[in-house]
XYZ file of C-alpha atoms in Angstrom:
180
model
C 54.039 49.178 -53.707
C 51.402 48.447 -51.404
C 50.372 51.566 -51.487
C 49.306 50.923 -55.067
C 46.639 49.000 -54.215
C 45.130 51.117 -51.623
C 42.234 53.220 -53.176
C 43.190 56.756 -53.764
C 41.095 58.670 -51.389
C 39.093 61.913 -52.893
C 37.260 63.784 -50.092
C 34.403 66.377 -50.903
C 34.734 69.280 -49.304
C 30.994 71.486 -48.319
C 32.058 73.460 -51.484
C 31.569 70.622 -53.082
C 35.034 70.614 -54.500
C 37.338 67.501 -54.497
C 39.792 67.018 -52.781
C 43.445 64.112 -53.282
C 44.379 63.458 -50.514
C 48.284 61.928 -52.001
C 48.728 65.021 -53.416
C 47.140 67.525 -51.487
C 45.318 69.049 -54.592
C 42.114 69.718 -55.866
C 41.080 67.738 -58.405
C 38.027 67.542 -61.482
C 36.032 64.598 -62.544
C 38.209 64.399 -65.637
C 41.179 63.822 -63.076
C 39.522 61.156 -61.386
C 38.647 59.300 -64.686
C 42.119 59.590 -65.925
C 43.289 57.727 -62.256
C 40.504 55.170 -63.138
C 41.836 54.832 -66.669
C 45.166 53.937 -64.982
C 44.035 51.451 -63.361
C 43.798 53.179 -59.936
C 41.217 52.607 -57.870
C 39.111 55.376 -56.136
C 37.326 56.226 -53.315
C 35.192 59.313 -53.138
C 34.064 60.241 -49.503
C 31.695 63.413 -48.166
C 34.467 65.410 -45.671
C 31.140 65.955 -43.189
C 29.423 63.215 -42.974
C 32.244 60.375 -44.248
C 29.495 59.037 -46.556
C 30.916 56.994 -49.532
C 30.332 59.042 -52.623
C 32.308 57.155 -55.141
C 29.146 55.768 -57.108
C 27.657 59.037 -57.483
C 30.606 60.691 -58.911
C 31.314 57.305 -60.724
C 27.929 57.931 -62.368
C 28.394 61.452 -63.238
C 31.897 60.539 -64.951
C 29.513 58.364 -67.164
C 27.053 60.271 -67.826
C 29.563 63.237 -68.704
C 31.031 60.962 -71.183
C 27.944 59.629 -72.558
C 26.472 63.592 -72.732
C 29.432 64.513 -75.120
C 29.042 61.925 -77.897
C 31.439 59.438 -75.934
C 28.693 56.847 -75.919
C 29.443 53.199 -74.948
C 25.959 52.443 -73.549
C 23.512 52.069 -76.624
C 20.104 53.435 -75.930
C 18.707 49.914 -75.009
C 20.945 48.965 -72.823
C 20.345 52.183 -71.138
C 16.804 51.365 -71.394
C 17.357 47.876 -69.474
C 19.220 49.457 -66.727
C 16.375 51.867 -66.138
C 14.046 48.907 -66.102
C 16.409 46.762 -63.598
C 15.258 49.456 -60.971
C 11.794 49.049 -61.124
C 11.467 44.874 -61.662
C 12.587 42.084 -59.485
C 15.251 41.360 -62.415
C 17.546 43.967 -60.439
C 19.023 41.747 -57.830
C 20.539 39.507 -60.875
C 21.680 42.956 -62.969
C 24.851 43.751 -61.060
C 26.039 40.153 -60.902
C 25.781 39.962 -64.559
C 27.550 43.201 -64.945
C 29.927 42.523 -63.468
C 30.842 38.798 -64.896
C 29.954 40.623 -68.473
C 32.559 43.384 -67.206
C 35.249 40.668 -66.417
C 34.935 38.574 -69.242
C 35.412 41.693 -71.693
C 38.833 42.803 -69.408
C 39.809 39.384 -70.018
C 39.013 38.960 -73.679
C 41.109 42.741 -74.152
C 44.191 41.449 -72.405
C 44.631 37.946 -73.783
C 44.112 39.968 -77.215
C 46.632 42.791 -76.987
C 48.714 39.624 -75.840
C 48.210 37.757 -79.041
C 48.374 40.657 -81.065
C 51.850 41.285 -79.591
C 53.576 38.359 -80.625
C 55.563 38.493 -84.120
C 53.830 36.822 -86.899
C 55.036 35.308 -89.462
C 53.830 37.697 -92.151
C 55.493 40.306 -90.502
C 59.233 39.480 -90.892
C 58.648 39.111 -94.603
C 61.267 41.471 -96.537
C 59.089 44.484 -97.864
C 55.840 43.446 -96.008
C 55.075 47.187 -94.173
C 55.010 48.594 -98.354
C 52.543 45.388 -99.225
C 50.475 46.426 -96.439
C 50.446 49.857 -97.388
C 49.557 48.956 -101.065
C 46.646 47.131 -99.616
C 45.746 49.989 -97.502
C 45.771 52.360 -100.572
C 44.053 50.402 -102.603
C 41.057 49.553 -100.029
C 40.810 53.193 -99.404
C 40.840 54.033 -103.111
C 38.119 51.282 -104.197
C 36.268 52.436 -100.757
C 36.360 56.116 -101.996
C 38.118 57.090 -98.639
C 35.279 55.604 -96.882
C 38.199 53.480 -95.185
C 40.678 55.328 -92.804
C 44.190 54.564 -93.393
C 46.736 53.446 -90.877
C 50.383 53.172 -91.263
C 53.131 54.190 -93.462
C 49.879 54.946 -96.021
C 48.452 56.928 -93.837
C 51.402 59.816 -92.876
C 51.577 60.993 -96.623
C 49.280 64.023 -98.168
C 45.890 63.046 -99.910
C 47.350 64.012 -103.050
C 50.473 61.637 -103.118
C 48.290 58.779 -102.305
C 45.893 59.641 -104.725
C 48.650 59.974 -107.140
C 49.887 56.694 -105.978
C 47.150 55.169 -106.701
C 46.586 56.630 -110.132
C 50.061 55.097 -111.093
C 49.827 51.694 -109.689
C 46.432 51.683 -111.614
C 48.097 53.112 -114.745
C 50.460 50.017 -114.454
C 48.487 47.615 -113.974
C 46.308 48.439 -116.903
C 49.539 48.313 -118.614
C 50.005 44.931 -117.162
C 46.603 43.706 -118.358
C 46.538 45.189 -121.711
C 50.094 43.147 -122.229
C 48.879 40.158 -121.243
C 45.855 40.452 -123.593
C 48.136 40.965 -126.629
């Protein structure tokens, strides 16, 4: 277990290729995010010279990400960061990072936690076909702007649409009844 906690150690070789040392493997940068997605830490370091490379590579896992479409850094933020180097604001940047970092780890966890827990709602007799009425009709008055999730969500286009068109066609039905 302790062994856990020890930073997996990625050496560069001259070839610039990297190298795990726990599995005695080369690895990509797509590897070493998926570690870091884990939750394992990481510690890149130059074979040569032993010089700590893990915020470089760190950096260019980022910007790989950002590059495809995979953007979590708007533009301005981006813009601020570039800024931070050049003003006296930068000695103050990576504390707040970091705390703004934190704070949005811990927000994530105490919400999958409450998320987790068994409402009420939920152990109501046919509550998963209520939700996916709900989810039908959102998507219908949405015009499929709205993706669907759930039970709604593994049948064809079609058969919702058709679904739809009948629960409408009933509760015109309904209406037209209760006008009478």
């Amino acid at each position: 277990m302790a062994e856990t906690t020890k930073p997996l150690l990625i050496k560069r070789y001259a070839s610039r290729r990297l190298y795990n040392t726990e599995t005695s493997d080369y690895v990509t940068l797509e590897d070493i995010a998926g570690f870091i997605r884990a939750g394992r830490e990481v510690q890149i370091v130059d074979l040569k010279s032993g010089d700590d490379l893990t915020r470089q590579y760190l950096l260019q896992i980022i910007a790989e990400h950002e590059s495809r479409g995979e953007s979590v850094l708007p533009v301005d933020v981006l813009t601020d960061l570039v800024r931070s180097y050049t003003s006296q604001a930068s000695s103050v940047v990576p504390q707040f990072l970091a705390a703004s970092f934190e704070m949005l780890r811990d927000g994530q966890s105490k919400m999958m936690e409450n998320m987790t827990k068994v409402s009420p709602m939920a152990q109501m007799p046919g509550f998963d076909a209520m939700r996916a009425q709900q989810q039908a009709f959102f998507k219908a008055m949405s015009g499929g702007m709205m993706g669907a999730t759930g039970p709604a969500s593994e049948k064809s286009s079609d058969d919702n649409l058709d679904d739809i068109k009948k629960q409408l066609a009933e509760l015109q039905s309904k209406l037209s009844k209760m006008g009478k």
